[in-house]
mmCIF file of C-alpha atoms and ligand atoms in Angstrom:
data_model
loop_
_atom_site.group_PDB
_atom_site.id
_atom_site.type_symbol
_atom_site.label_atom_id
_atom_site.label_comp_id
_atom_site.label_asym_id
_atom_site.label_seq_id
_atom_site.Cartn_x
_atom_site.Cartn_y
_atom_site.Cartn_z
ATOM 1 C CA UNK A 22 -13.579 6.624 -19.309
ATOM 2 C CA UNK A 23 -11.078 5.903 -16.536
ATOM 3 C CA UNK A 24 -9.636 9.221 -15.364
ATOM 4 C CA UNK A 25 -6.281 8.845 -13.644
ATOM 5 C CA UNK A 26 -4.114 11.365 -11.813
ATOM 6 C CA UNK A 27 -0.420 10.478 -11.866
ATOM 7 C CA UNK A 28 1.796 11.665 -9.033
ATOM 8 C CA UNK A 29 5.255 10.372 -9.978
ATOM 9 C CA UNK A 30 6.851 12.286 -7.096
ATOM 10 C CA UNK A 31 10.530 12.035 -6.224
ATOM 11 C CA UNK A 32 13.580 9.875 -6.813
ATOM 12 C CA UNK A 33 12.765 6.709 -8.757
ATOM 13 C CA UNK A 34 9.044 7.553 -8.582
ATOM 14 C CA UNK A 35 8.943 9.050 -12.108
ATOM 15 C CA UNK A 36 10.961 6.111 -13.513
ATOM 16 C CA UNK A 37 8.594 3.451 -12.189
ATOM 17 C CA UNK A 38 5.489 5.490 -13.026
ATOM 18 C CA UNK A 39 6.689 5.839 -16.625
ATOM 19 C CA UNK A 40 6.738 2.053 -16.916
ATOM 20 C CA UNK A 41 3.430 1.623 -15.115
ATOM 21 C CA UNK A 42 1.889 4.138 -17.531
ATOM 22 C CA UNK A 43 3.281 2.272 -20.547
ATOM 23 C CA UNK A 44 1.764 -0.938 -19.195
ATOM 24 C CA UNK A 45 -1.592 0.800 -18.704
ATOM 25 C CA UNK A 46 -1.370 1.954 -22.310
ATOM 26 C CA UNK A 47 -0.660 -1.580 -23.501
ATOM 27 C CA UNK A 48 -3.513 -2.997 -21.403
ATOM 28 C CA UNK A 49 -5.887 -0.296 -22.646
ATOM 29 C CA UNK A 50 -5.018 -1.060 -26.272
ATOM 30 C CA UNK A 51 -5.289 -4.824 -25.839
ATOM 31 C CA UNK A 52 -8.528 -4.789 -23.841
ATOM 32 C CA UNK A 53 -10.149 -1.770 -25.390
ATOM 33 C CA UNK A 54 -10.285 0.418 -22.309
ATOM 34 C CA UNK A 55 -10.835 4.120 -22.520
ATOM 35 C CA UNK A 56 -8.561 5.999 -20.145
ATOM 36 C CA UNK A 57 -6.951 9.374 -19.767
ATOM 37 C CA UNK A 58 -4.314 10.639 -17.420
ATOM 38 C CA UNK A 59 -2.932 13.869 -16.132
ATOM 39 C CA UNK A 60 0.429 14.181 -14.403
ATOM 40 C CA UNK A 61 0.508 16.502 -11.416
ATOM 41 C CA UNK A 62 3.664 18.300 -10.484
ATOM 42 C CA UNK A 63 3.819 17.616 -6.762
ATOM 43 C CA UNK A 64 6.928 16.616 -4.867
ATOM 44 C CA UNK A 65 10.317 17.793 -3.695
ATOM 45 C CA UNK A 66 11.172 19.785 -6.854
ATOM 46 C CA UNK A 67 7.968 21.751 -6.628
ATOM 47 C CA UNK A 68 8.422 22.274 -2.901
ATOM 48 C CA UNK A 69 11.985 23.533 -3.339
ATOM 49 C CA UNK A 70 10.868 25.814 -6.174
ATOM 50 C CA UNK A 71 7.709 27.259 -4.659
ATOM 51 C CA UNK A 72 7.305 26.111 -1.066
ATOM 52 C CA UNK A 73 4.084 24.284 -2.035
ATOM 53 C CA UNK A 74 3.483 20.760 -0.749
ATOM 54 C CA UNK A 75 -0.156 19.981 -1.516
ATOM 55 C CA UNK A 76 -1.798 23.252 -2.585
ATOM 56 C CA UNK A 77 -5.532 23.464 -1.976
ATOM 57 C CA UNK A 78 -6.304 23.675 -5.718
ATOM 58 C CA UNK A 79 -4.340 20.459 -6.377
ATOM 59 C CA UNK A 80 -6.098 18.730 -3.494
ATOM 60 C CA UNK A 81 -9.536 19.727 -4.776
ATOM 61 C CA UNK A 82 -8.562 18.638 -8.314
ATOM 62 C CA UNK A 83 -7.398 15.241 -7.000
ATOM 63 C CA UNK A 84 -10.525 14.874 -4.899
ATOM 64 C CA UNK A 85 -13.074 15.858 -7.501
ATOM 65 C CA UNK A 86 -11.804 15.141 -10.998
ATOM 66 C CA UNK A 87 -10.368 11.611 -11.065
ATOM 67 C CA UNK A 88 -11.404 8.009 -10.578
ATOM 68 C CA UNK A 89 -8.046 7.053 -9.118
ATOM 69 C CA UNK A 90 -4.636 8.413 -8.210
ATOM 70 C CA UNK A 91 -1.394 6.595 -9.047
ATOM 71 C CA UNK A 92 1.596 7.537 -6.912
ATOM 72 C CA UNK A 93 5.295 6.827 -7.489
ATOM 73 C CA UNK A 94 7.237 7.738 -4.354
ATOM 74 C CA UNK A 95 7.971 10.746 -2.193
ATOM 75 C CA UNK A 96 11.156 11.554 -0.313
ATOM 76 C CA UNK A 97 14.229 13.558 -1.265
ATOM 77 C CA UNK A 98 17.474 14.131 0.636
ATOM 78 C CA UNK A 99 17.232 17.850 -0.149
ATOM 79 C CA UNK A 100 14.121 17.998 2.031
ATOM 80 C CA UNK A 101 15.370 16.358 5.228
ATOM 81 C CA UNK A 102 12.163 17.135 7.109
ATOM 82 C CA UNK A 103 10.193 15.253 4.437
ATOM 83 C CA UNK A 104 7.435 17.784 5.003
ATOM 84 C CA UNK A 105 6.218 17.515 1.407
ATOM 85 C CA UNK A 106 5.970 13.716 1.601
ATOM 86 C CA UNK A 107 4.061 13.983 4.835
ATOM 87 C CA UNK A 108 1.649 16.599 3.465
ATOM 88 C CA UNK A 109 1.077 14.786 0.187
ATOM 89 C CA UNK A 110 1.030 11.121 1.150
ATOM 90 C CA UNK A 111 -0.238 11.182 4.707
ATOM 91 C CA UNK A 112 -2.297 14.279 3.772
ATOM 92 C CA UNK A 113 -4.154 12.448 0.993
ATOM 93 C CA UNK A 114 -4.745 9.410 3.207
ATOM 94 C CA UNK A 115 -6.289 11.650 5.863
ATOM 95 C CA UNK A 116 -8.086 14.195 3.747
ATOM 96 C CA UNK A 117 -9.591 11.715 1.281
ATOM 97 C CA UNK A 118 -10.316 9.427 4.239
ATOM 98 C CA UNK A 119 -8.578 6.497 2.518
ATOM 99 C CA UNK A 120 -9.224 4.214 5.442
ATOM 100 C CA UNK A 121 -8.308 0.883 3.843
ATOM 101 C CA UNK A 122 -4.676 0.239 3.050
ATOM 102 C CA UNK A 123 -4.517 -3.038 1.175
ATOM 103 C CA UNK A 124 -1.166 -4.742 0.669
ATOM 104 C CA UNK A 125 -1.305 -8.129 -1.038
ATOM 105 C CA UNK A 126 1.691 -10.343 -0.337
ATOM 106 C CA UNK A 127 2.069 -13.374 -2.557
ATOM 107 C CA UNK A 128 5.154 -15.481 -3.083
ATOM 108 C CA UNK A 129 5.709 -15.946 -6.820
ATOM 109 C CA UNK A 130 8.886 -17.969 -6.691
ATOM 110 C CA UNK A 131 10.562 -19.858 -3.822
ATOM 111 C CA UNK A 132 13.854 -18.198 -4.854
ATOM 112 C CA UNK A 133 12.651 -14.916 -3.373
ATOM 113 C CA UNK A 134 11.629 -16.295 -0.001
ATOM 114 C CA UNK A 135 14.243 -15.941 2.733
ATOM 115 C CA UNK A 136 12.586 -18.764 4.712
ATOM 116 C CA UNK A 137 13.997 -22.251 4.232
ATOM 117 C CA UNK A 138 11.814 -24.658 2.294
ATOM 118 C CA UNK A 139 8.781 -22.404 1.730
ATOM 119 C CA UNK A 140 7.058 -22.253 -1.631
ATOM 120 C CA UNK A 141 4.353 -20.189 -3.345
ATOM 121 C CA UNK A 142 1.507 -22.339 -1.998
ATOM 122 C CA UNK A 143 2.438 -21.334 1.553
ATOM 123 C CA UNK A 144 2.690 -17.549 1.380
ATOM 124 C CA UNK A 145 -0.326 -15.697 0.077
ATOM 125 C CA UNK A 146 -1.809 -13.057 2.354
ATOM 126 C CA UNK A 147 -3.465 -9.673 2.208
ATOM 127 C CA UNK A 148 -2.558 -7.081 4.796
ATOM 128 C CA UNK A 149 -5.514 -4.804 5.526
ATOM 129 C CA UNK A 150 -4.164 -1.847 7.425
ATOM 130 C CA UNK A 151 -6.258 0.923 8.937
ATOM 131 C CA UNK A 152 -4.909 4.016 7.224
ATOM 132 C CA UNK A 153 -6.249 7.121 8.965
ATOM 133 C CA UNK A 154 -6.107 6.669 12.736
ATOM 134 C CA UNK A 155 -3.833 5.260 15.465
ATOM 135 C CA UNK A 156 -0.672 7.328 15.986
ATOM 136 C CA UNK A 157 -0.842 8.759 12.460
ATOM 137 C CA UNK A 158 -3.318 11.565 13.111
ATOM 138 C CA UNK A 159 -0.587 14.001 14.121
ATOM 139 C CA UNK A 160 -2.309 14.662 17.433
ATOM 140 C CA UNK A 161 0.267 15.266 20.133
ATOM 141 C CA UNK A 162 2.929 17.729 21.029
ATOM 142 C CA UNK A 163 5.901 18.674 23.107
ATOM 143 C CA UNK A 164 6.266 20.348 26.442
ATOM 144 C CA UNK A 165 9.586 21.969 27.398
ATOM 145 C CA UNK A 166 11.017 20.900 24.067
ATOM 146 C CA UNK A 167 14.796 20.483 23.880
ATOM 147 C CA UNK A 168 15.257 20.747 27.603
ATOM 148 C CA UNK A 169 16.144 17.883 29.935
ATOM 149 C CA UNK A 170 12.542 18.013 31.120
ATOM 150 C CA UNK A 171 11.021 17.555 27.698
ATOM 151 C CA UNK A 172 7.740 15.694 27.443
ATOM 152 C CA UNK A 173 6.762 14.259 24.053
ATOM 153 C CA UNK A 174 3.351 12.835 23.323
ATOM 154 C CA UNK A 175 1.752 11.205 20.294
ATOM 155 C CA UNK A 176 -1.816 10.200 20.845
ATOM 156 C CA UNK A 177 -3.112 6.832 19.670
ATOM 157 C CA UNK A 178 -6.675 7.297 18.478
ATOM 158 C CA UNK A 179 -9.084 4.604 17.421
ATOM 159 C CA UNK A 180 -12.731 5.185 16.776
ATOM 160 C CA UNK A 181 -15.321 2.445 16.845
ATOM 161 C CA UNK A 182 -16.498 3.646 13.423
ATOM 162 C CA UNK A 183 -12.917 3.333 12.186
ATOM 163 C CA UNK A 184 -12.542 -0.212 13.539
ATOM 164 C CA UNK A 185 -15.945 -1.329 12.283
ATOM 165 C CA UNK A 186 -15.579 -0.098 8.719
ATOM 166 C CA UNK A 187 -12.108 -1.568 8.324
ATOM 167 C CA UNK A 188 -13.110 -4.909 9.830
ATOM 168 C CA UNK A 189 -16.178 -5.186 7.582
ATOM 169 C CA UNK A 190 -13.984 -4.541 4.559
ATOM 170 C CA UNK A 191 -11.471 -7.144 5.743
ATOM 171 C CA UNK A 192 -14.162 -9.754 6.467
ATOM 172 C CA UNK A 193 -15.671 -9.242 3.019
ATOM 173 C CA UNK A 194 -12.227 -9.682 1.482
ATOM 174 C CA UNK A 195 -11.586 -12.838 3.532
ATOM 175 C CA UNK A 196 -14.774 -14.291 2.073
ATOM 176 C CA UNK A 197 -13.285 -14.047 -1.407
ATOM 177 C CA UNK A 198 -10.051 -15.700 -0.253
ATOM 178 C CA UNK A 199 -9.378 -18.580 2.158
ATOM 179 C CA UNK A 200 -11.774 -17.278 4.801
ATOM 180 C CA UNK A 201 -9.349 -16.636 7.667
ATOM 181 C CA UNK A 202 -9.001 -13.202 9.252
ATOM 182 C CA UNK A 203 -6.294 -12.472 11.840
ATOM 183 C CA UNK A 204 -6.493 -9.263 13.838
ATOM 184 C CA UNK A 205 -3.018 -8.254 15.053
ATOM 185 C CA UNK A 206 -2.831 -5.842 17.968
ATOM 186 C CA UNK A 207 -1.165 -5.148 21.288
ATOM 187 C CA UNK A 208 -4.333 -5.323 23.360
ATOM 188 C CA UNK A 209 -2.280 -6.793 26.215
ATOM 189 C CA UNK A 210 -0.093 -3.696 26.539
ATOM 190 C CA UNK A 211 -2.444 -1.079 25.066
ATOM 191 C CA UNK A 212 -5.767 -2.225 26.537
ATOM 192 C CA UNK A 213 -7.780 0.889 25.721
ATOM 193 C CA UNK A 214 -6.682 1.824 22.238
ATOM 194 C CA UNK A 215 -6.288 -1.782 21.088
ATOM 195 C CA UNK A 216 -9.003 -3.356 23.205
ATOM 196 C CA UNK A 217 -11.577 -1.521 21.107
ATOM 197 C CA UNK A 218 -10.414 -3.546 18.079
ATOM 198 C CA UNK A 219 -11.072 -6.833 19.851
ATOM 199 C CA UNK A 220 -14.524 -5.709 20.970
ATOM 200 C CA UNK A 221 -15.326 -4.519 17.448
ATOM 201 C CA UNK A 222 -14.134 -7.852 16.055
ATOM 202 C CA UNK A 223 -16.292 -9.831 18.480
ATOM 203 C CA UNK A 224 -19.326 -7.741 17.529
ATOM 204 C CA UNK A 225 -18.839 -7.981 13.763
ATOM 205 C CA UNK A 226 -17.643 -11.585 13.408
ATOM 206 C CA UNK A 227 -21.210 -13.027 13.657
ATOM 207 C CA UNK A 228 -22.113 -11.099 10.466
ATOM 208 C CA UNK A 229 -19.537 -13.273 8.675
ATOM 209 C CA UNK A 230 -20.055 -16.797 10.062
ATOM 210 C CA UNK A 231 -18.213 -18.272 7.078
ATOM 211 C CA UNK A 232 -14.975 -16.481 8.051
ATOM 212 C CA UNK A 233 -12.725 -17.744 10.846
ATOM 213 C CA UNK A 234 -11.809 -14.708 12.973
ATOM 214 C CA UNK A 235 -8.628 -14.963 15.044
ATOM 215 C CA UNK A 236 -6.673 -12.528 17.185
ATOM 216 C CA UNK A 237 -2.926 -12.502 17.736
ATOM 217 C CA UNK A 238 -0.694 -10.098 19.589
ATOM 218 C CA UNK A 239 1.303 -8.287 16.938
ATOM 219 C CA UNK A 240 4.672 -9.413 18.306
ATOM 220 C CA UNK A 241 3.528 -13.030 18.180
ATOM 221 C CA UNK A 242 2.131 -12.386 14.699
ATOM 222 C CA UNK A 243 5.551 -11.127 13.574
ATOM 223 C CA UNK A 244 7.106 -14.361 14.822
ATOM 224 C CA UNK A 245 4.466 -16.646 13.333
ATOM 225 C CA UNK A 246 4.626 -14.921 9.955
ATOM 226 C CA UNK A 247 8.186 -16.182 9.840
ATOM 227 C CA UNK A 248 7.614 -19.636 11.365
ATOM 228 C CA UNK A 249 4.077 -20.388 10.088
ATOM 229 C CA UNK A 250 3.361 -18.030 7.167
ATOM 230 C CA UNK A 251 0.722 -20.378 5.732
ATOM 231 C CA UNK A 252 -1.551 -19.624 8.716
ATOM 232 C CA UNK A 253 -2.140 -16.063 7.458
ATOM 233 C CA UNK A 254 -4.768 -15.116 4.916
ATOM 234 C CA UNK A 255 -6.278 -11.689 5.660
ATOM 235 C CA UNK A 256 -4.199 -9.827 8.250
ATOM 236 C CA UNK A 257 -5.790 -6.816 9.925
ATOM 237 C CA UNK A 258 -3.921 -4.239 11.923
ATOM 238 C CA UNK A 259 -4.166 -0.663 13.035
ATOM 239 C CA UNK A 260 -2.090 1.944 11.204
ATOM 240 C CA UNK A 261 1.078 1.194 13.164
ATOM 241 C CA UNK A 262 0.846 -2.598 13.428
ATOM 242 C CA UNK A 263 -0.142 -2.741 9.753
ATOM 243 C CA UNK A 264 2.806 -0.596 8.730
ATOM 244 C CA UNK A 265 5.308 -2.834 10.478
ATOM 245 C CA UNK A 266 3.741 -6.184 9.591
ATOM 246 C CA UNK A 267 3.369 -5.218 5.940
ATOM 247 C CA UNK A 268 7.125 -4.675 5.594
ATOM 248 C CA UNK A 269 7.809 -7.960 7.347
ATOM 249 C CA UNK A 270 5.364 -9.773 5.075
ATOM 250 C CA UNK A 271 6.844 -8.110 1.969
ATOM 251 C CA UNK A 272 10.273 -9.412 2.968
ATOM 252 C CA UNK A 273 8.891 -12.970 2.843
ATOM 253 C CA UNK A 274 8.137 -12.703 -0.879
ATOM 254 C CA UNK A 275 11.071 -10.769 -2.281
ATOM 255 C CA UNK A 276 10.976 -7.391 -0.605
ATOM 256 C CA UNK A 277 9.547 -4.037 -1.472
ATOM 257 C CA UNK A 278 10.407 -4.344 -5.168
ATOM 258 C CA UNK A 279 7.396 -6.628 -5.537
ATOM 259 C CA UNK A 280 5.007 -4.978 -3.061
ATOM 260 C CA UNK A 281 2.004 -3.085 -4.468
ATOM 261 C CA UNK A 282 -0.626 -1.282 -2.424
ATOM 262 C CA UNK A 283 -3.936 0.494 -2.573
ATOM 263 C CA UNK A 284 -5.295 3.128 -0.216
ATOM 264 C CA UNK A 285 -9.042 3.186 -0.549
ATOM 265 C CA UNK A 286 -12.227 4.795 0.567
ATOM 266 C CA UNK A 287 -14.345 2.136 -1.110
ATOM 267 C CA UNK A 288 -16.806 3.617 -3.542
ATOM 268 C CA UNK A 289 -15.357 7.105 -3.301
ATOM 269 C CA UNK A 290 -11.592 7.408 -3.671
ATOM 270 C CA UNK A 291 -8.699 5.157 -4.621
ATOM 271 C CA UNK A 292 -4.954 5.666 -4.611
ATOM 272 C CA UNK A 293 -2.441 3.079 -5.832
ATOM 273 C CA UNK A 294 1.254 3.089 -5.032
ATOM 274 C CA UNK A 295 4.236 0.789 -4.725
ATOM 275 C CA UNK A 296 5.130 0.284 -1.055
ATOM 276 C CA UNK A 297 8.787 1.135 -1.729
ATOM 277 C CA UNK A 298 10.249 4.591 -1.299
ATOM 278 C CA UNK A 299 12.058 6.981 -3.627
ATOM 279 C CA UNK A 300 15.506 5.255 -3.475
ATOM 280 C CA UNK A 301 17.500 8.431 -4.282
ATOM 281 C CA UNK A 302 20.745 6.421 -4.456
ATOM 282 C CA UNK A 303 19.736 4.590 -7.653
ATOM 283 C CA UNK A 304 17.999 7.409 -9.536
ATOM 284 C CA UNK A 305 18.993 7.444 -13.193
ATOM 285 C CA UNK A 306 20.895 4.141 -13.040
ATOM 286 C CA UNK A 307 18.165 2.021 -14.641
ATOM 287 C CA UNK A 308 18.180 -0.202 -11.564
ATOM 288 C CA UNK A 309 14.786 0.842 -10.230
ATOM 289 C CA UNK A 310 12.446 -2.151 -10.213
ATOM 290 C CA UNK A 311 9.124 -1.068 -11.766
ATOM 291 C CA UNK A 312 7.221 -4.247 -10.828
ATOM 292 C CA UNK A 313 5.674 -2.932 -7.603
ATOM 293 C CA UNK A 314 4.311 0.090 -9.486
ATOM 294 C CA UNK A 315 3.082 -2.127 -12.333
ATOM 295 C CA UNK A 316 1.425 -4.540 -9.887
ATOM 296 C CA UNK A 317 -0.243 -1.514 -8.246
ATOM 297 C CA UNK A 318 -1.715 -0.636 -11.629
ATOM 298 C CA UNK A 319 -2.905 -4.252 -11.834
ATOM 299 C CA UNK A 320 -4.764 -3.737 -8.560
ATOM 300 C CA UNK A 321 -6.315 -0.574 -10.008
ATOM 301 C CA UNK A 322 -7.520 -2.376 -13.141
ATOM 302 C CA UNK A 323 -9.029 -5.164 -11.024
ATOM 303 C CA UNK A 324 -10.796 -2.725 -8.675
ATOM 304 C CA UNK A 325 -12.362 -0.938 -11.633
ATOM 305 C CA UNK A 326 -13.712 -4.173 -13.037
ATOM 306 C CA UNK A 327 -11.160 -4.705 -15.803
ATOM 307 C CA UNK A 328 -10.481 -8.253 -14.696
ATOM 308 C CA UNK A 329 -8.998 -9.574 -17.935
ATOM 309 C CA UNK A 330 -6.605 -6.631 -18.160
ATOM 310 C CA UNK A 331 -5.645 -7.059 -14.496
ATOM 311 C CA UNK A 332 -5.042 -10.779 -15.020
ATOM 312 C CA UNK A 333 -2.845 -9.959 -18.033
ATOM 313 C CA UNK A 334 -0.765 -7.443 -16.048
ATOM 314 C CA UNK A 335 -0.395 -9.735 -13.027
ATOM 315 C CA UNK A 336 0.390 -12.689 -15.273
ATOM 316 C CA UNK A 337 3.038 -10.716 -17.180
ATOM 317 C CA UNK A 338 4.687 -9.651 -13.903
ATOM 318 C CA UNK A 339 4.698 -13.236 -12.611
ATOM 319 C CA UNK A 340 6.151 -14.333 -15.906
ATOM 320 C CA UNK A 341 8.931 -11.738 -15.759
ATOM 321 C CA UNK A 342 9.820 -12.823 -12.235
ATOM 322 C CA UNK A 343 9.751 -16.555 -12.996
ATOM 323 C CA UNK A 344 11.853 -16.216 -16.122
ATOM 324 C CA UNK A 345 14.385 -13.845 -14.577
ATOM 325 C CA UNK A 346 13.453 -10.913 -16.824
ATOM 326 C CA UNK A 347 13.934 -8.446 -13.970
ATOM 327 C CA UNK A 348 16.146 -5.715 -12.597
ATOM 328 C CA UNK A 349 19.248 -6.771 -10.621
ATOM 329 C CA UNK A 350 17.551 -6.603 -7.200
ATOM 330 C CA UNK A 351 15.590 -9.710 -8.252
ATOM 331 C CA UNK A 352 18.572 -11.364 -9.888
ATOM 332 C CA UNK A 353 18.010 -10.283 -13.497
ATOM 333 C CA UNK A 354 20.023 -7.910 -15.636
ATOM 334 C CA UNK A 355 17.361 -5.761 -17.284
ATOM 335 C CA UNK A 356 17.084 -2.013 -16.903
ATOM 336 C CA UNK A 357 13.883 -0.388 -15.608
ATOM 337 C CA UNK A 358 12.533 0.391 -19.081
ATOM 338 C CA UNK A 359 13.421 -3.082 -20.408
ATOM 339 C CA UNK A 360 11.249 -4.648 -17.714
ATOM 340 C CA UNK A 361 8.474 -2.313 -18.855
ATOM 341 C CA UNK A 362 8.994 -3.376 -22.460
ATOM 342 C CA UNK A 363 8.854 -7.066 -21.479
ATOM 343 C CA UNK A 364 5.602 -6.592 -19.520
ATOM 344 C CA UNK A 365 4.012 -4.517 -22.302
ATOM 345 C CA UNK A 366 4.851 -7.200 -24.882
ATOM 346 C CA UNK A 367 3.230 -9.885 -22.712
ATOM 347 C CA UNK A 368 0.150 -7.811 -22.012
ATOM 348 C CA UNK A 369 -0.251 -7.013 -25.708
ATOM 349 C CA UNK A 370 -0.408 -10.687 -26.625
ATOM 350 C CA UNK A 371 -2.365 -11.854 -23.572
HETATM 351 C C1 IPM B 5 4.217 3.238 4.375
HETATM 352 C C2 IPM B 5 5.347 4.126 4.841
HETATM 353 C C3 IPM B 5 4.744 5.366 5.505
HETATM 354 C C4 IPM B 5 3.887 4.933 6.665
HETATM 355 C C5 IPM B 5 5.824 6.380 5.950
HETATM 356 C C6 IPM B 5 6.651 6.868 4.779
HETATM 357 C C7 IPM B 5 5.253 7.538 6.713
HETATM 358 O O1 IPM B 5 6.180 3.416 5.696
HETATM 359 O O2 IPM B 5 3.429 3.674 3.508
HETATM 360 O O3 IPM B 5 4.131 2.116 4.852
HETATM 361 O O4 IPM B 5 4.379 4.708 7.778
HETATM 362 O O5 IPM B 5 2.694 4.801 6.456
HETATM 363 MG MG1 MG B 6 5.722 1.390 5.878
#
């Protein structure tokens, strides 16, 4: 029995999670999977109503009672500080120690690539982003805040354990793909906090002699992703480099509407979410593209060993994209729920 916690969240989050849940239902029926889900009321509404962001009881429930968490999006203009999003999303990454952030980036159709003359065979990478350290730990502070003499500090932390475990995960992934791993860092400008990554890479690479390990400065990597995207297979970065490069990479294949992700502590915890945000401006219009959420569910099914179901979901999404059965952001004229219906129909007859 696959036990899932759903956190639809804010804005278009509930709309895309509704479709992702329908697709899970269709996949479960077609492939005979037993699953159950519980929707947790966490997000801006709850925060505005009660002041709760991630109450301890909800955290313990999420930690102890589910195989995986499926997130929609967090962010609401009525909460300008975004404190709830920070507590829930960054809080779960930290507190469940979800150290791998995996963002596959695959071009399905040349139409969606903003680069001239590039096709699907040339853009297929997996961004493996460290998800708990770097400048995301919250360590830092202000001195003389709001005075002309203010000092602001955010500390960049990397631990050797954190580098090693992420690199081993990335190397193992590279083995199942084209066997090229590129570490992207700023070790030239940040020799301490990013130098540790290069030393960790040099120490671990011999464990994976079948993988080609390369290093690139992240600024150069940003340029080469545009000029030579085919050179990238598994891309590794710290929390900050990975954040920035994963948006750049997503833009190469059609933007955030097609970008799924997983935040994992392998063997212990798993959280799946579309990379996009809550898009408050299109709530209720039927324009929200559910494909990133549905592809995230595909990643979930694959991780839990339901390969045929995952193939059916991925295949149905590719089919929708290739035949123009999409929301307007990808050039189609379907509404959010119609895309869901199309995917469900394909999965049911897969
Ligand atoms: C992401 C987002 C988050 C991040 C923001 C919302 C804090 O950009 O998941 O990539 O920087 O990690
Ligand atoms: Mg980001």
